[in-house]
Short mmCIF file of C-alpha atoms in Angstrom, two decimals:
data_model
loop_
_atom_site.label_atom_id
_atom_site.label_comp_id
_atom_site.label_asym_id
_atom_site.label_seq_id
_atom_site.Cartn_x
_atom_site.Cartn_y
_atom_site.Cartn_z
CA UNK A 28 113.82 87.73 107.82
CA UNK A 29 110.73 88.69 109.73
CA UNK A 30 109.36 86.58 112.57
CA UNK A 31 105.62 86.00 111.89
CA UNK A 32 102.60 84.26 114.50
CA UNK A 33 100.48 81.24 112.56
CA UNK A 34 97.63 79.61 112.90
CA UNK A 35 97.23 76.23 110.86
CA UNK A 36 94.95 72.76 110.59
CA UNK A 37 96.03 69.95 109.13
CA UNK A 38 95.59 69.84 105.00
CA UNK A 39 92.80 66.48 105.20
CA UNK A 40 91.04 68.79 108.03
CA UNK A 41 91.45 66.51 110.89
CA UNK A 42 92.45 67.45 114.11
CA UNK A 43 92.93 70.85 116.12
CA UNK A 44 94.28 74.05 114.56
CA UNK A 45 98.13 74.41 115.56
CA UNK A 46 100.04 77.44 116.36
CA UNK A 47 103.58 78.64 116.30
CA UNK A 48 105.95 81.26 115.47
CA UNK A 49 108.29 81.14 112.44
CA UNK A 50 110.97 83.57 110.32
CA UNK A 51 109.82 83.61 106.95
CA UNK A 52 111.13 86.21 104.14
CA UNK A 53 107.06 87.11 103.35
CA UNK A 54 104.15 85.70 104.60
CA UNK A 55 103.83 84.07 100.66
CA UNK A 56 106.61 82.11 101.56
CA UNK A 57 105.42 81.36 105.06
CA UNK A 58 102.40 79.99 103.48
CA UNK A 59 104.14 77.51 100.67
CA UNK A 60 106.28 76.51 103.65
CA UNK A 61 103.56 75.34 105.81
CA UNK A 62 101.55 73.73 102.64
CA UNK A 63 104.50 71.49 102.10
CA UNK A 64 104.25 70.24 105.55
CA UNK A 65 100.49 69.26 105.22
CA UNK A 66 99.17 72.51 106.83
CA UNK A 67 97.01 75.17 105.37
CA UNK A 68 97.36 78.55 107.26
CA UNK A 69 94.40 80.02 108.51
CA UNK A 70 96.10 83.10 109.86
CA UNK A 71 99.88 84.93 109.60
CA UNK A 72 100.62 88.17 111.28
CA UNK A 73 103.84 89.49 112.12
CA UNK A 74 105.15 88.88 115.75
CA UNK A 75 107.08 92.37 116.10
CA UNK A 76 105.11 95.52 116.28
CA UNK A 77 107.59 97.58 113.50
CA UNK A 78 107.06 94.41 111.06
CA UNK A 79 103.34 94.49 111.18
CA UNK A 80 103.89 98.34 110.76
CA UNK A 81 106.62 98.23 108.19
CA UNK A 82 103.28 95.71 106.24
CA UNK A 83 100.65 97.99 106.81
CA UNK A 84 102.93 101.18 104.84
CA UNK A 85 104.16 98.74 102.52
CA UNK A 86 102.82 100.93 98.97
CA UNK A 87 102.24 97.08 97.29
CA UNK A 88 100.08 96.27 99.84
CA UNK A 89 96.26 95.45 98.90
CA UNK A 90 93.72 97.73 100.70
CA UNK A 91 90.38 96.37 101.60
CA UNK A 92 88.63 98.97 99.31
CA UNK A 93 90.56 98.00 96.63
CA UNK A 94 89.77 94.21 97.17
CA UNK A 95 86.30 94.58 98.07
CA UNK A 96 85.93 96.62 94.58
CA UNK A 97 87.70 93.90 92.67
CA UNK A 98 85.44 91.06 94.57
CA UNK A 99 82.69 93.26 93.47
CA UNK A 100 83.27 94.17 89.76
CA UNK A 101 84.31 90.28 89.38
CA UNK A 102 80.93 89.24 90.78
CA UNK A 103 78.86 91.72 88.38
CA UNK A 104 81.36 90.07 85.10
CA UNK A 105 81.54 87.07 86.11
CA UNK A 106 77.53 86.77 86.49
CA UNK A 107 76.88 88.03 83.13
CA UNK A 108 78.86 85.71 81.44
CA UNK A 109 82.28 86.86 80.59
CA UNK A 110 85.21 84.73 80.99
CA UNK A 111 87.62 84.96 83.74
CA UNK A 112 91.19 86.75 82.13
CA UNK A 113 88.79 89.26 80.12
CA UNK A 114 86.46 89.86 83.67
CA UNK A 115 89.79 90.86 84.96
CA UNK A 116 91.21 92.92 82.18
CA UNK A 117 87.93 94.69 82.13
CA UNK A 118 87.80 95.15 85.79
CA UNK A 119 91.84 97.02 85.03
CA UNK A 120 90.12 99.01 82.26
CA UNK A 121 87.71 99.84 84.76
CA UNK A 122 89.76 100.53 87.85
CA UNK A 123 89.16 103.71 90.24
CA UNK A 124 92.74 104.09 91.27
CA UNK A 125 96.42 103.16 90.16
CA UNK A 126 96.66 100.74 93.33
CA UNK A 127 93.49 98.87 91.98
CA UNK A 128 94.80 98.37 88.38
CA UNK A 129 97.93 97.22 89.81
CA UNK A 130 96.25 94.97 91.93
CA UNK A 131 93.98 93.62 88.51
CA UNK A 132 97.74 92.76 86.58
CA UNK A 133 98.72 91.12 89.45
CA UNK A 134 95.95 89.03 89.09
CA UNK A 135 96.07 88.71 85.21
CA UNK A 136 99.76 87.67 85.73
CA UNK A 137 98.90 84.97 87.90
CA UNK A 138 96.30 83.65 85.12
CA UNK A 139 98.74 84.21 82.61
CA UNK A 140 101.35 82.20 83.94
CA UNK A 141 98.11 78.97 84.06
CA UNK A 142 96.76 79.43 87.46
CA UNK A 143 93.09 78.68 88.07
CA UNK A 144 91.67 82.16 88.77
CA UNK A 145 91.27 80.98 92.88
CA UNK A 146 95.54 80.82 92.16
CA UNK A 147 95.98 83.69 91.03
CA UNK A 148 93.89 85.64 94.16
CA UNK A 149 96.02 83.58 96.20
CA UNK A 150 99.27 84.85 94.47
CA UNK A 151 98.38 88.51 95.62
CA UNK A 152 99.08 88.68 99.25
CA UNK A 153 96.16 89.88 101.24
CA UNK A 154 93.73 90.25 99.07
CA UNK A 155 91.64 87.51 100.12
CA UNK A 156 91.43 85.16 103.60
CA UNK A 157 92.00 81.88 103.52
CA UNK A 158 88.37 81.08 104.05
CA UNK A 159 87.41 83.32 100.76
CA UNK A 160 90.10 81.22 98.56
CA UNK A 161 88.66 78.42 99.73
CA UNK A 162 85.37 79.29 98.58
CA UNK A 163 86.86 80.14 94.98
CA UNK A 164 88.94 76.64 94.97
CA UNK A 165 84.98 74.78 95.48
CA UNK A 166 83.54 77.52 92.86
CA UNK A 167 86.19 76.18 90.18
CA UNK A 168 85.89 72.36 91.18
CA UNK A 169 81.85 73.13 90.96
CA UNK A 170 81.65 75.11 87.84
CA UNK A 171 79.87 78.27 89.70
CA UNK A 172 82.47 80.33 89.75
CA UNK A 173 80.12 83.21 89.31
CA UNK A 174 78.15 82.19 92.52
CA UNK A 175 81.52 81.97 94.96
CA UNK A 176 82.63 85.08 93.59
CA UNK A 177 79.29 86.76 94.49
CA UNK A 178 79.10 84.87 98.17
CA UNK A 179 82.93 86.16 98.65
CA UNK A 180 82.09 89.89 98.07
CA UNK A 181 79.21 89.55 100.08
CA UNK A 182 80.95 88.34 102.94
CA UNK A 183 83.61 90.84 102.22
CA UNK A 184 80.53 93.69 102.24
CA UNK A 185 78.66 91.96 105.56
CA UNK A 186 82.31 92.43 107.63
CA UNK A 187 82.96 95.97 106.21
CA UNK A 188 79.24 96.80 107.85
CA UNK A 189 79.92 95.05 111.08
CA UNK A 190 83.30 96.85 111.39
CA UNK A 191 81.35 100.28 110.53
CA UNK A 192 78.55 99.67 113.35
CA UNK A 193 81.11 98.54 115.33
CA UNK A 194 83.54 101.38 115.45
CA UNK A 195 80.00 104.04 115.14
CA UNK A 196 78.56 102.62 118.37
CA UNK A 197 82.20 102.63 119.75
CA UNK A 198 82.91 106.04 119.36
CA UNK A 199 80.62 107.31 122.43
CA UNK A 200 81.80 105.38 124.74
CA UNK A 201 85.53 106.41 123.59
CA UNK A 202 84.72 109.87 123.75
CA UNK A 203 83.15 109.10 127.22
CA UNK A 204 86.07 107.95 128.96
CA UNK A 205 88.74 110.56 127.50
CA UNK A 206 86.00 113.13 128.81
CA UNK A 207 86.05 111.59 132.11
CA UNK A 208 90.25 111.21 132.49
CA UNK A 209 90.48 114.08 131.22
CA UNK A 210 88.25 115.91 134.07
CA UNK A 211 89.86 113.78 135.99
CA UNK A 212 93.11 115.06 135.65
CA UNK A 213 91.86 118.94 136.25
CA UNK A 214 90.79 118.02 139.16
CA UNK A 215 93.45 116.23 140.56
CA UNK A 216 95.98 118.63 138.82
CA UNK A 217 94.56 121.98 139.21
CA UNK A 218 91.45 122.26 141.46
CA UNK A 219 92.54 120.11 144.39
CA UNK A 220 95.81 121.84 144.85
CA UNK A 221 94.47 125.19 145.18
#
């Protein structure tokens, strides 16, 4: 069991988000747990630092080039037409790496076994927020599928950019103020003692 951090609102969307920790055996599980309560979770991170570690190495786990490329190929498919379980087998076809056709069954699984497509993302822990499957879950109800796909990739696109300009503009200042320990340090180590 794992100890994991939440953050949750109410399923009807009243009231303030609540927070808490819980031991869950996944954060999949986590989540059903909380939905059965009346609560949709907004956020779940593991409390310990080795758990969040022991996530981030797991070899299963989705990388956000892998989902941003799905989000992406789905969008182009999905706008010209095709249906959802042969967007997705395409999209495996069509996959750059093993990790990304893996992450395409998975997917194809979930529709297999009924799930609305929105389902089936959900069913593949991490590759979309709670926000994004959300989106897909109106894009069904709506019939524009096509459209919430595209709007999720390009949110998924708009907060890979931010995080680049973020960490570019960043990396002065980092350099910076190892520069300045660092001289720091000789000084205090070597020149003032001699």
């Amino acid at each position: 069991m794992t100890a994991y951090a939440y953050t949750a609102v109410a399923l009807g969307g009243g009231g303030a988000p609540s927070s808490g920790t819980r031991e869950a055996s996944d954060e999949k599980s986590l989540r059903s747990a909380l939905r059965e309560e009346g609560l949709i979770a907004i956020e779940v991170r593991p409390v310990r630092a080795i758990d969040a570690l022991r996530s981030r190495t797991n070899k299963d786990r989705v990388r956000p080039k892998d989902s941003a490329w799905f989000f992406s190929t789905m969008a182009m498919l999905l706008e010209n037409a095709v249906p959802v379980d042969e967007a997705v087998r395409s999209a495996q076809e069509a996959a750059p790496s093993d990790r990304a056709s893996s992450l395409c069954e998975r997917v194809r699984a979930g529709l297999r076994k009924g799930e609305a497509f929105s389902g089936a993302v959900e069913g593949v822990e991490g590759m979309a927020r709670a926000q994004h499957i959300a989106l897909l879950r109106s894009g069904e109800a709506s019939g524009r599928l096509a459209y919430c796909v595209g709007l999720v990739d390009a949110s998924i696109e708009r907060a890979a950019a931010i995080r680049r300009t973020l960490m570019g503009r960043l990396t002065y200042p980092a350099l910076l103020m190892v520069a300045s320990v660092a001289a720091v340090w000789y000084l205090s180590a070597v020149v003032v003692p001699s």
